[in-house]
Structure formats: C-alpha cells, structure tokens
XYZ file of C-alpha atoms in Angstrom:
665
model
C -7.264 93.767 133.493
C -3.906 95.303 134.344
C -2.039 94.170 137.422
C -0.308 96.446 139.851
C 3.190 97.643 138.969
C 6.106 96.225 140.940
C 8.687 98.981 141.551
C 12.316 98.752 142.709
C 13.161 102.325 143.641
C 12.516 104.026 140.292
C 12.803 100.882 138.184
C 9.242 99.741 137.487
C 7.977 96.544 135.984
C 4.545 96.719 134.378
C 2.944 93.358 133.643
C -0.077 93.727 131.354
C -1.855 91.648 128.835
C -1.321 92.440 125.209
C -4.001 94.518 123.672
C -5.709 93.699 120.528
C -4.574 96.735 118.585
C -2.130 94.759 116.552
C 0.944 95.596 118.563
C 0.595 99.337 118.472
C 1.082 99.559 122.222
C 3.905 97.044 122.300
C 6.376 99.858 122.792
C 4.674 100.880 126.027
C 4.710 97.400 127.528
C 7.960 95.776 128.553
C 8.800 92.317 129.687
C 11.368 91.318 132.296
C 13.276 94.148 133.985
C 13.025 96.698 131.215
C 15.230 97.429 128.218
C 18.994 96.997 128.087
C 21.355 99.934 127.561
C 22.047 103.279 129.210
C 19.413 104.857 131.419
C 18.365 108.275 130.118
C 20.024 111.210 131.785
C 16.819 112.477 133.305
C 16.013 109.113 134.846
C 19.626 108.776 136.038
C 19.353 112.069 137.898
C 16.083 111.007 139.457
C 17.693 107.782 140.684
C 20.542 109.740 142.285
C 18.113 112.122 144.001
C 16.047 109.284 145.430
C 19.175 107.470 146.640
C 20.381 110.667 148.277
C 17.011 111.181 149.980
C 17.068 107.631 151.330
C 20.608 108.148 152.646
C 19.650 111.410 154.347
C 16.638 109.759 155.934
C 18.813 106.933 157.255
C 21.358 109.391 158.692
C 18.578 111.400 160.337
C 17.155 108.295 161.955
C 20.491 107.097 163.310
C 22.307 110.335 164.259
C 19.535 112.847 164.522
C 20.950 115.116 161.786
C 19.983 115.433 158.182
C 23.340 115.887 156.426
C 26.986 116.837 157.012
C 27.187 120.511 156.094
C 26.746 122.077 152.725
C 26.489 120.085 149.573
C 29.564 120.155 147.333
C 29.243 122.266 144.250
C 29.461 120.707 140.804
C 31.442 122.487 138.096
C 31.204 122.061 134.369
C 34.814 121.888 133.198
C 34.045 122.153 129.479
C 32.017 125.321 130.013
C 34.780 126.894 132.106
C 37.400 126.112 129.425
C 35.182 127.644 126.750
C 34.779 130.850 128.738
C 38.543 131.051 129.357
C 39.210 130.746 125.616
C 36.800 133.545 124.824
C 38.384 135.836 127.425
C 41.892 135.034 126.134
C 40.832 135.875 122.563
C 39.396 139.194 123.629
C 42.493 140.118 125.661
C 44.815 139.120 122.799
C 42.870 141.223 120.282
C 43.022 144.281 122.532
C 46.783 143.885 123.013
C 47.437 143.428 119.286
C 45.319 146.466 118.392
C 47.284 148.585 120.846
C 50.622 147.399 119.401
C 49.460 147.784 115.781
C 48.946 151.503 116.313
C 52.644 151.929 117.132
C 54.081 149.831 114.245
C 53.759 150.521 110.534
C 51.489 148.086 108.704
C 52.872 145.584 106.201
C 52.381 146.160 102.491
C 49.483 144.412 100.854
C 51.573 142.617 98.197
C 53.451 140.650 100.882
C 52.276 137.104 101.270
C 50.898 135.692 104.459
C 53.724 133.142 104.678
C 56.294 135.904 105.218
C 54.659 137.086 108.383
C 56.490 135.880 111.443
C 54.893 135.723 114.845
C 54.233 133.397 117.728
C 51.964 130.493 116.670
C 48.549 130.264 118.226
C 47.386 127.154 120.064
C 45.312 124.680 118.013
C 42.242 125.399 120.109
C 42.404 129.105 119.283
C 43.267 128.683 115.625
C 40.384 126.278 115.057
C 37.834 128.842 116.204
C 39.146 131.551 113.871
C 37.859 130.631 110.407
C 39.020 133.828 108.713
C 42.735 132.673 108.522
C 43.837 136.208 109.282
C 47.339 136.810 110.667
C 47.336 137.592 114.353
C 50.288 139.500 115.732
C 52.226 142.698 115.117
C 53.643 143.153 111.594
C 57.370 142.646 111.129
C 59.569 145.439 109.740
C 60.830 145.128 106.170
C 64.530 144.828 107.052
C 63.926 141.836 109.282
C 61.958 140.004 106.624
C 64.799 140.259 104.123
C 67.305 138.509 106.355
C 67.827 134.865 105.621
C 69.425 132.073 107.582
C 72.854 132.602 106.058
C 72.912 136.215 107.189
C 72.060 135.171 110.736
C 74.960 132.707 110.806
C 77.354 135.361 109.493
C 76.191 137.817 112.104
C 76.998 135.310 114.830
C 80.595 134.802 113.716
C 83.185 136.589 115.801
C 86.363 138.105 114.418
C 89.738 136.932 115.667
C 90.821 138.661 118.837
C 87.272 139.111 120.145
C 85.698 137.066 122.892
C 84.403 133.638 121.978
C 80.703 132.901 121.674
C 78.872 130.108 123.415
C 78.985 127.994 120.237
C 82.767 128.085 120.279
C 82.831 126.969 123.880
C 80.284 124.213 123.453
C 81.912 122.745 120.335
C 79.193 123.274 117.706
C 79.422 123.413 113.905
C 82.190 125.973 113.955
C 84.272 123.581 116.036
C 84.075 121.023 113.253
C 85.355 123.549 110.744
C 88.554 124.114 112.730
C 91.600 122.087 111.717
C 92.581 119.303 114.045
C 95.746 120.965 115.298
C 93.770 124.049 116.388
C 91.408 121.952 118.489
C 94.224 121.295 120.947
C 94.011 123.878 123.774
C 97.671 124.882 123.948
C 97.728 128.634 123.381
C 98.494 129.356 127.048
C 100.175 127.408 129.812
C 100.409 127.585 133.591
C 103.044 125.875 135.728
C 102.443 124.389 139.179
C 105.263 123.032 141.324
C 104.457 119.853 143.224
C 107.968 119.073 144.464
C 111.342 117.874 143.244
C 110.439 114.259 142.374
C 108.520 112.792 139.447
C 104.737 113.258 139.405
C 103.288 109.799 138.769
C 99.595 110.463 139.419
C 97.126 113.145 138.342
C 93.421 113.435 138.991
C 90.865 116.149 138.184
C 87.389 115.954 139.654
C 84.440 115.695 137.223
C 83.383 119.307 137.762
C 86.914 120.593 137.130
C 87.150 122.513 140.401
C 90.058 120.646 141.987
C 93.265 118.893 140.982
C 95.161 116.220 142.938
C 98.788 115.263 142.243
C 100.850 112.368 143.607
C 104.570 111.790 143.395
C 107.456 109.493 144.265
C 108.132 111.694 147.302
C 105.043 110.131 148.996
C 103.131 113.449 148.921
C 99.622 114.122 147.635
C 98.851 117.782 146.924
C 95.394 119.274 146.468
C 94.837 122.325 144.254
C 91.649 124.386 144.250
C 91.322 126.543 141.139
C 88.650 128.776 142.632
C 90.770 129.567 145.685
C 94.232 129.856 144.109
C 95.877 133.026 142.901
C 98.559 133.558 140.285
C 101.211 132.036 142.588
C 99.583 128.612 141.903
C 100.197 127.069 145.305
C 98.374 124.032 146.637
C 96.152 124.444 149.678
C 97.022 121.084 151.275
C 99.858 118.553 151.065
C 99.859 115.289 152.976
C 101.336 111.782 153.015
C 98.391 109.382 153.133
C 100.410 106.186 152.649
C 103.488 107.005 154.751
C 106.666 105.897 152.952
C 105.107 104.558 149.761
C 105.178 106.313 146.367
C 101.825 107.377 144.946
C 101.116 105.467 141.719
C 97.544 106.399 140.807
C 94.864 108.887 141.820
C 91.291 109.181 140.605
C 88.218 111.104 141.725
C 84.915 109.276 141.994
C 82.100 109.997 139.563
C 80.473 112.368 142.051
C 83.773 114.018 143.006
C 83.253 113.608 146.757
C 86.103 111.117 147.283
C 89.436 110.217 145.739
C 91.104 106.810 145.351
C 94.786 106.644 146.319
C 96.868 103.749 144.957
C 100.379 103.552 146.372
C 103.277 101.132 146.513
C 101.738 99.398 149.507
C 99.255 96.549 149.367
C 96.396 98.643 150.763
C 94.475 101.235 148.776
C 92.922 104.214 150.534
C 89.951 106.460 149.857
C 90.133 110.119 150.925
C 87.483 112.782 150.913
C 87.749 116.057 148.983
C 89.784 117.714 151.732
C 92.297 114.871 152.091
C 90.947 113.163 155.210
C 90.946 109.377 155.200
C 87.598 107.675 154.662
C 88.635 104.023 154.466
C 91.598 101.722 153.988
C 91.397 98.348 152.288
C 92.416 95.318 154.269
C 95.708 93.550 153.640
C 95.685 89.878 152.717
C 97.580 86.992 154.289
C 100.976 86.630 152.647
C 101.320 82.957 153.591
C 98.261 81.746 151.692
C 99.000 80.505 148.198
C 95.481 80.738 146.793
C 94.748 84.457 146.357
C 91.007 83.775 146.342
C 91.259 82.727 149.994
C 92.652 86.071 151.136
C 90.567 89.155 151.828
C 92.936 91.656 150.222
C 96.099 92.169 148.234
C 99.381 90.751 149.501
C 101.817 92.679 147.281
C 102.379 96.203 146.010
C 99.593 97.826 144.011
C 100.029 98.876 140.385
C 96.883 100.775 139.453
C 93.251 101.404 140.340
C 90.112 103.193 139.161
C 86.471 103.885 140.061
C 83.469 102.322 138.377
C 81.907 104.884 135.986
C 78.294 104.134 136.971
C 78.349 102.514 140.414
C 79.234 105.238 142.893
C 80.657 103.049 145.693
C 82.675 100.522 143.673
C 86.344 100.680 142.668
C 89.007 98.288 141.381
C 92.687 97.709 142.160
C 95.356 95.521 140.594
C 98.492 94.264 142.296
C 101.749 92.407 141.862
C 100.180 89.374 143.522
C 98.524 88.591 140.172
C 94.951 89.617 140.997
C 92.407 92.309 140.305
C 89.973 92.975 143.118
C 86.678 94.854 143.146
C 85.843 96.729 146.342
C 82.795 98.419 147.821
C 83.281 101.408 150.094
C 80.730 100.083 152.578
C 82.861 96.982 153.293
C 86.618 97.647 152.983
C 87.437 94.551 155.077
C 86.530 92.144 152.292
C 86.804 92.411 148.503
C 83.616 92.143 146.496
C 85.087 90.005 143.701
C 88.488 88.751 142.580
C 89.843 88.296 139.056
C 92.935 86.209 138.306
C 94.474 86.760 134.845
C 96.447 83.846 133.440
C 99.349 83.381 131.053
C 99.398 81.117 128.009
C 100.272 78.033 130.037
C 97.859 78.761 132.878
C 100.288 80.370 135.308
C 99.388 83.644 136.941
C 100.622 86.957 135.599
C 100.706 90.363 137.209
C 98.263 92.993 135.875
C 100.055 96.334 135.442
C 97.138 98.522 134.278
C 93.370 98.242 134.693
C 90.286 100.219 133.719
C 86.536 100.034 133.187
C 84.826 100.627 129.878
C 82.801 103.821 129.471
C 79.521 102.017 130.116
C 80.995 100.031 133.016
C 80.082 96.645 131.564
C 83.653 95.522 130.842
C 86.724 95.154 133.041
C 89.999 95.356 131.131
C 93.607 94.956 132.206
C 97.041 94.855 130.632
C 99.388 92.212 132.019
C 103.128 91.742 132.367
C 103.149 88.997 129.744
C 101.985 91.519 127.101
C 98.387 90.337 126.986
C 95.207 92.418 127.166
C 92.362 90.605 128.921
C 88.733 91.628 129.461
C 85.826 90.296 131.503
C 82.100 91.005 131.508
C 81.184 92.893 134.674
C 77.627 91.525 134.592
C 78.787 87.889 134.824
C 81.175 85.949 136.998
C 84.851 86.587 136.341
C 85.903 83.030 135.542
C 86.271 83.167 131.764
C 87.500 86.038 129.621
C 85.091 87.815 127.333
C 87.997 89.131 125.219
C 91.552 87.814 125.247
C 94.533 89.056 123.231
C 97.835 87.334 123.949
C 100.267 89.349 121.802
C 99.106 92.855 122.633
C 102.601 94.096 123.505
C 106.043 92.663 123.962
C 106.308 89.932 126.565
C 107.977 90.637 129.898
C 107.322 94.356 129.520
C 104.748 96.389 131.412
C 101.648 97.739 129.735
C 101.647 101.210 131.264
C 98.108 102.289 130.425
C 94.963 101.263 128.573
C 92.186 103.727 127.724
C 88.784 103.427 126.066
C 87.554 106.007 123.598
C 84.551 108.103 124.550
C 82.338 106.314 122.009
C 83.607 102.972 123.296
C 84.612 101.435 119.978
C 88.386 101.981 120.190
C 91.045 101.090 122.739
C 94.512 102.618 123.158
C 97.330 100.808 124.952
C 100.726 102.187 125.954
C 103.595 99.858 126.771
C 107.162 99.997 127.955
C 108.169 98.445 124.630
C 108.209 102.050 123.288
C 104.918 101.669 121.403
C 101.394 103.061 121.428
C 98.726 100.899 119.776
C 95.156 101.634 118.735
C 92.698 98.729 118.652
C 89.231 98.334 117.202
C 87.121 96.382 119.689
C 85.019 94.957 116.856
C 88.145 93.413 115.294
C 90.442 92.871 118.219
C 92.963 90.541 116.644
C 95.298 93.083 115.070
C 95.930 96.715 115.978
C 94.706 99.438 113.663
C 98.067 101.176 113.935
C 101.275 101.028 115.949
C 103.129 104.211 116.914
C 106.711 103.277 117.746
C 109.882 105.009 118.975
C 108.069 106.335 122.042
C 110.556 105.894 124.852
C 109.030 105.358 128.296
C 111.085 105.270 131.470
C 108.218 104.981 133.971
C 105.613 102.269 134.456
C 102.890 104.924 134.831
C 103.266 106.630 131.422
C 99.710 106.827 130.136
C 97.703 107.556 126.997
C 94.217 108.931 126.401
C 91.758 110.113 123.772
C 90.573 113.646 123.130
C 86.944 114.375 124.079
C 85.821 114.140 120.431
C 87.861 110.930 119.771
C 89.713 112.540 116.865
C 93.075 112.535 118.650
C 95.064 110.193 120.841
C 98.001 111.496 122.879
C 100.767 110.133 125.068
C 103.911 111.315 126.823
C 107.510 110.608 125.951
C 110.474 110.257 128.303
C 113.835 111.854 127.654
C 116.429 109.840 125.818
C 120.132 110.493 125.709
C 120.752 113.650 123.723
C 117.216 115.041 123.996
C 116.525 118.309 125.739
C 112.725 118.457 126.116
C 110.093 115.903 127.008
C 107.200 115.955 124.574
C 103.472 115.326 124.560
C 102.590 113.784 121.185
C 99.194 113.977 119.443
C 98.116 111.566 116.687
C 95.079 111.508 114.412
C 92.852 108.490 115.016
C 91.645 108.458 111.374
C 94.824 108.971 109.353
C 97.270 107.882 112.136
C 99.526 110.831 111.402
C 101.268 112.925 113.994
C 99.275 116.135 114.253
C 101.559 118.099 116.562
C 103.624 117.863 119.710
C 104.125 120.072 122.773
C 107.550 120.589 124.324
C 106.509 120.380 127.960
C 109.697 120.680 130.033
C 113.299 119.579 130.284
C 112.280 116.325 131.880
C 110.162 113.240 131.290
C 106.462 113.496 130.453
C 104.596 110.866 132.453
C 100.932 111.707 132.978
C 98.454 113.569 130.788
C 94.739 114.337 131.265
C 92.490 116.152 128.785
C 89.501 117.253 130.819
C 86.392 117.279 128.595
C 84.469 119.836 130.653
C 87.268 122.375 131.100
C 88.891 121.684 127.709
C 92.295 121.864 129.410
C 95.272 119.491 129.393
C 97.138 118.682 132.619
C 100.607 117.141 132.329
C 102.802 115.649 135.074
C 106.573 115.723 134.555
C 109.591 113.953 135.970
C 110.976 117.046 137.701
C 107.943 117.601 139.949
C 106.302 120.191 137.693
C 102.628 120.028 136.706
C 101.675 122.048 133.641
C 98.223 123.077 132.508
C 97.568 123.977 128.863
C 94.413 125.843 127.872
C 92.928 127.990 125.146
C 91.862 131.485 126.098
C 88.770 131.234 123.880
C 87.632 127.631 124.001
C 88.603 126.672 127.565
C 86.387 127.217 130.574
C 87.237 127.992 134.201
C 89.992 125.815 135.686
C 93.388 127.476 135.503
C 91.841 130.538 133.819
C 90.410 131.523 137.184
C 93.855 131.682 138.791
C 95.902 133.680 136.305
C 93.772 136.797 136.777
C 94.143 136.825 140.559
C 97.029 138.547 142.314
C 98.516 137.589 145.635
C 97.511 139.991 148.383
C 99.442 140.329 151.603
C 97.289 139.639 154.604
C 97.286 142.386 157.221
C 97.839 141.186 160.752
C 94.872 141.823 162.971
C 95.855 143.910 166.004
C 94.537 142.663 169.301
C 93.020 145.386 171.488
C 94.119 144.728 175.081
C 91.717 147.162 176.709
C 88.217 147.944 175.667
C 87.855 151.483 174.433
C 85.025 153.519 175.922
C 83.683 156.036 173.432
C 82.364 159.194 175.081
C 81.649 161.760 172.379
C 80.255 164.389 174.808
C 83.009 164.168 177.434
C 85.019 167.182 178.542
C 88.297 167.848 176.736
C 90.224 166.860 179.851
C 88.713 163.371 179.932
C 88.166 162.851 176.216
C 90.145 160.033 174.596
C 91.559 160.624 171.195
C 90.107 158.337 168.562
C 92.761 157.143 166.101
C 91.473 156.175 162.709
C 94.519 154.267 161.454
C 97.033 151.992 163.117
C 99.911 154.007 161.660
C 98.967 157.122 163.633
C 98.603 155.052 166.757
C 102.090 153.625 166.338
C 103.560 157.100 165.784
C 101.896 158.359 168.952
C 103.134 155.391 170.981
C 106.655 156.063 169.767
C 106.526 159.511 171.375
C 105.416 158.059 174.699
C 108.569 157.306 176.806
C 106.817 154.588 178.772
C 105.428 152.660 175.805
C 108.572 153.128 173.719
C 110.880 151.963 176.536
C 113.051 149.047 175.540
C 112.208 145.856 177.464
C 114.701 144.501 179.971
C 117.299 142.120 178.682
C 116.890 138.462 179.555
C 118.622 137.114 182.646
C 121.985 135.649 181.694
C 124.693 134.006 183.789
C 127.839 135.865 184.728
C 128.316 139.556 185.176
C 126.605 142.275 183.215
C 123.060 140.992 183.545
C 120.382 141.883 186.018
C 121.497 139.203 188.451
C 125.105 140.459 188.442
C 123.934 144.033 188.912
C 121.946 143.116 192.005
C 124.124 140.372 193.394
C 126.347 137.560 192.322
C 124.085 134.908 193.796
C 120.424 134.144 193.543
C 119.881 134.552 197.273
C 121.393 138.030 197.263
C 119.210 138.934 194.269
C 116.080 137.754 196.070
C 117.009 139.489 199.323
C 117.820 142.716 197.552
C 114.542 142.767 195.700
C 112.524 141.850 198.767
C 114.158 144.657 200.702
C 115.204 142.466 203.626
C 118.790 143.647 203.844
C 120.996 146.593 203.237
C 123.413 147.034 200.469
C 125.740 144.055 200.287
C 129.200 144.431 198.921
C 129.530 141.397 196.737
C 133.181 142.056 195.989
C 134.466 141.159 199.520
C 135.465 137.764 200.771
C 132.509 135.883 202.261
C 134.725 134.356 205.029
C 135.869 137.749 206.153
C 132.298 139.026 206.147
C 131.251 136.218 208.496
C 134.274 136.456 210.858
C 133.598 140.145 211.224
C 130.744 139.232 213.551
C 132.593 136.459 215.420
C 133.674 138.552 218.441
C 130.183 140.029 218.828
C 128.606 136.600 218.593
C 130.932 135.222 221.247
C 130.282 138.031 223.691
C 126.575 138.357 223.110
C 125.262 134.984 221.976
C 121.647 135.036 220.903
C 120.682 131.995 218.784
C 122.846 128.896 219.166
C 125.020 129.326 222.318
C 122.212 129.841 224.866
C 120.448 126.711 223.729
C 123.462 124.445 224.299
C 125.019 126.365 227.224
C 124.373 123.684 229.839
C 125.283 120.635 227.794
C 127.922 121.997 225.430
C 131.471 120.768 226.313
C 134.380 123.137 226.451
C 135.978 123.497 223.004
C 139.727 122.830 222.843
C 141.472 124.594 219.982
C 144.944 124.057 218.732
C 147.550 126.336 220.192
C 149.274 128.536 217.696
C 152.850 127.535 216.938
C 152.452 123.922 217.905
C 153.379 121.618 215.087
C 151.670 118.445 214.342
C 153.704 115.492 215.502
C 153.848 112.079 214.012
C 151.013 109.815 214.952
C 151.548 107.330 217.733
C 152.751 104.002 216.524
C 150.181 101.325 217.119
C 151.376 98.779 219.532
C 151.679 95.328 218.155
C 149.347 92.819 219.568
C 151.076 90.298 221.724
C 149.738 86.971 222.444
C-alpha cells in the first residue's frame, strides 16, 4: 500500500514499497529527496512560476495589489545576434553586387591569394563554406605593384616638401648621414640684451622660450605670437640684483624654475608671475641639515622628470635640497656630498636621471656622485672621485635619452662620456675645449648618436663654436660658427628638432631645418610686422538719419583721411591752440596785464582798460585830492576818533637828534 506523497513546493517525495517485478519500477521510485544534479528546464520553469505566484499572492494580501506594473520582457541574445548576422550578410551582398556592375571582373587565371579586400569577421567567414572572395575586384595595375614600388613612390625629391616620415624620423632618417641629421640649414637670431646669456629653457611643447642673463633679466618668447622682428613679449627681473644661472620648465610646462645668484630659488608661472619663493636658511648654523633652506648662492637646479611638484637645487653651502611646491618653507630632503677625507664640497651641477630614480651632481673637487631617489640620501649609490680635475667646476652633467650614458663638461677644458654600466673610466675624453663660464653645458641629441657642447673664445679666435661629436666613433662630426662671442648654453629640443644657443654677447640663436623641423622659430620667420592703427575716439555720438532733409542731413565719411581733410578746411577746427601761459611779456598774461590781479579783473570785466605802462604810485595819487574832499570808505569811519595828522613842512631839514641826558645820581 502506497503512502501519501510529501511535497515541498514542486519537489515531491514518494515513499513506496518495492514491487516484486524484479526492480523494473526502481527508476520510478526514489529515496531521500530525489536525484542529484540539475533540475530539468521544464521543471525549473515550473518552480519559478509557482514561486512568482506565491509572491504575487503575498503582495496582494499585504498591499492590496497584485503586482508592480508590467512584467519585464525577456530577450534571447543569441537569437538576436544570429538575425543581425543574416541581415548584415544580405546587405553586404547587395552592396557588392551593385559595385561589381561598375568594375571590370578579374581574369579567371588569377589566383584567389592575389585578391585584396577588407577581411571579413570570423563569425561571417565561418558561415560561408564556399570560400568565395567577397569584395570588388582589384584593377590589374594595382595588383602588379609590390612593396618596393610603394616605398619608391613615397620618396620625395630634393627641394620638395618633406613627408611625415621625414618629420617623424623613420627609416629614411636612419639612411641620412650623421652630419645631415643636425638641423642647421637655417638660423634665426634673437637679442636678449648686451650681457652673456647663462640660462635657456624651452617648454616641453616647444611653444615658448625663456632666457636669463647676467643683467638680471628673464625674457619670455612666444613663437606663436612673434613676428619676424623676433622680440620678446615680456622681460622682468624676478631676483632683483642677482644674475640668472639656470632656468627650466616643469614637465607640464605650466611653471618655470629660476635659479639665481641668491640663496633662494623662485618658481614663476608661464607669464612670469611669481608662484613661490624658497625660504632662506640660517647662516649662523653650522649643520646644514638643521636649516630649512640654502645659506649661500645657488649654482644650479632642475625639475623632477616624473613628479610634477618636485624640484632640486644645489648651492655653495655644500648641499643639494629637494623641494615640493606645496611647502616652500621647508625642504623635503637634503643631500650633503663629501670629499675624500669627509669634508664637505660644493656641488656645481645637478640633474635627475631620465627615469627620475637617480640624483646626480658634479662637485668642486672633481667628483661625480649619485644617490638613489627611492632610498634615503645617506650613502652614495655611485661615486667617482676622479671625474674631472680637482678644484675646477663641473659645469654640466647630462644623461642620454636611453639612460645608459652620461656626459660631463668641466672647466678643465674637457668633455667626457661615461658608460654607467662601467663607471670607473670614461669611454672618451674630448679635450682642448676652453670654457670661460661655469654654466657651459653639454647634451645629447634626441637619438643619442651625437653629443654637443659649446666653446668659449680664446685669444686669437674670432668665432665661438658649437661642436658635435659622434658617440660611437668619438670623432668630431661638424661644428657651427655661432657668433663672435662665447658659446655658453645649448638645447636640442626633441619635439621641435631645433637647436637653441645662448652666447656671451646677449644673442640667442635658433638653428632649424626647413624640412625636418616643426613649428618653433619656423612660425615667426613667415610673419611680417604690421603697424597698428590708432583707434580714433569719437567724442560725440553720431545720429544716422538716412531720410532727413538735405538741410539737416549729416555727411557720412567713410574714411578717416577724408574726415581730416574736411576738418582742415574748417577755420574753427583748424585753429591753432593758444600758447601756454609763460612769465614775462609776450604771453597771454602780458597781453592782458602785467600782474595776475589785472589779468583776472580784465577777464571778469570788472574794470576798464588799465594802462599797465604807468607808474602805480602816480595812478594812486591821482585820486588823492578827490579822496580827501569826498571821503567815502575810511575817513568817515574814523572821523570822530582820528587825531589830526602832522606832516613835515617842506624845506625843513632834519636836525641832529637830541643828546640823551646822562643819568645823575
């Protein structure tokens, strides 16, 4: 006898005794809570429907409503994708059939591999089992062209405009000889002043140039706004009476670091307005780590290549300090380079590596020292004692763009190239490079094939030169005669492909190639200076009455020239203004009276014509008899109390004064 089934929703449990048919009905009877595994789809849907009905019943009991609006629709994504594929195939076939009618068909002996056309997606190509080519046939002349012909067709003859490959430095750039990679076919001259230009800076985008000099001035040049006159748009003195030693734009180009002969570095914005000024340290503290800033003149400075708000300065007080623009009142970190015996030495040049992980400086004792930026700055990561001659400044140190080489320029008349993987001996030493300034620098070309530096004038030389050397063969490739003065600074901008050079006579020169250089100074040489017309101020508002009578109609002048000619004919408007009032005779005052009171009375109309040539005493005494006989102002007021006046009789001489009697006792 079978028992009743116990059901949990749609999950049923049938408990029945085994039948005696030898297990034939064992599949119908289950033990426990049914079989393990997935529920069939049909049963799964039934479970969802029952659960939904129970939920609706519960909502209706509680809130009085059956459901919340319409039931959301269910979409079959796979079916929709399949229909979209079919529609795309049909549309593509119609388009190809329409284009095939206009183009000649391809010959039958041509292979399928020669047909060129846009590849189909994998989903579409898998459905087409016929492996037929889809797309319009290609003409015969296009099929016969190979890759070599395409490269030849892209080459441009000399004298034509350069292609994008020439500007971007592609395979054709590698085929050029090294001396032709230097952009020196054209030059532009900019005049900063009369003193030596010690600092140059070009922003990363190449839109602006900043120059600093011994004359304390910093000039800003905007290539997009300049004309062929090449004049700066702003010149200022940010550090008062201190020479500018170094300038550098930040990585974003929104601010510029100014390093001068003072102990405080400044940060300016793009327009030259001061953003911050570093604090000055206490000069009476011996330990430089206890002070918040530098205590002596600065030598150099630079921005961090990756951290936007961090920059570094080095000073004569024997320290390098890292700063953050958010807190200029306290340095972020301090580095103290040491000599062989442990005494401090002054760092003369400093820089970051290209990745920003290394801080490097050249010191006055001839050593080159480096620290890891990711660690504390107690111990050196790299130390080279005999980098240059002792007691001579290392003017500049520069990393290559790949970061494996280092160039150092010293006042010992040498330029040295170092391999950072073997930093004990230099790869090569270029000597006989005279340097008169402590800011003479060196740098690598953007492709690291060249290294260049400036040379100061020696006795008997006429032109300062910019020298270029090959970093592989260490041979002098070429040189540029810049000017009849010293060559101090040089920057090869990688984006503009232009070289900017600062000279000792205040001249800044820009060298570029008409084909391979972009923007920069090329924008200025094509512009001409236009004279600005002065805007005339209209004193009275003109009332335009086009339908007025001829008697009241005002003539409308189209040009200012006609208006000036008409005003010249008007006697009132063309009357010469009165001369200014001057002292003495001949002016307006002398014409109206010799005194200011007579001038005022005459103009106010309070008196008759006054003869200014007569004696004033005689003019007053002329009315004495009339005033005595007919007193009007003074005499009647004092008539009762005024004593009788006694005047001296004419002819009576003045006698000697009475002798004062002596006082007798």
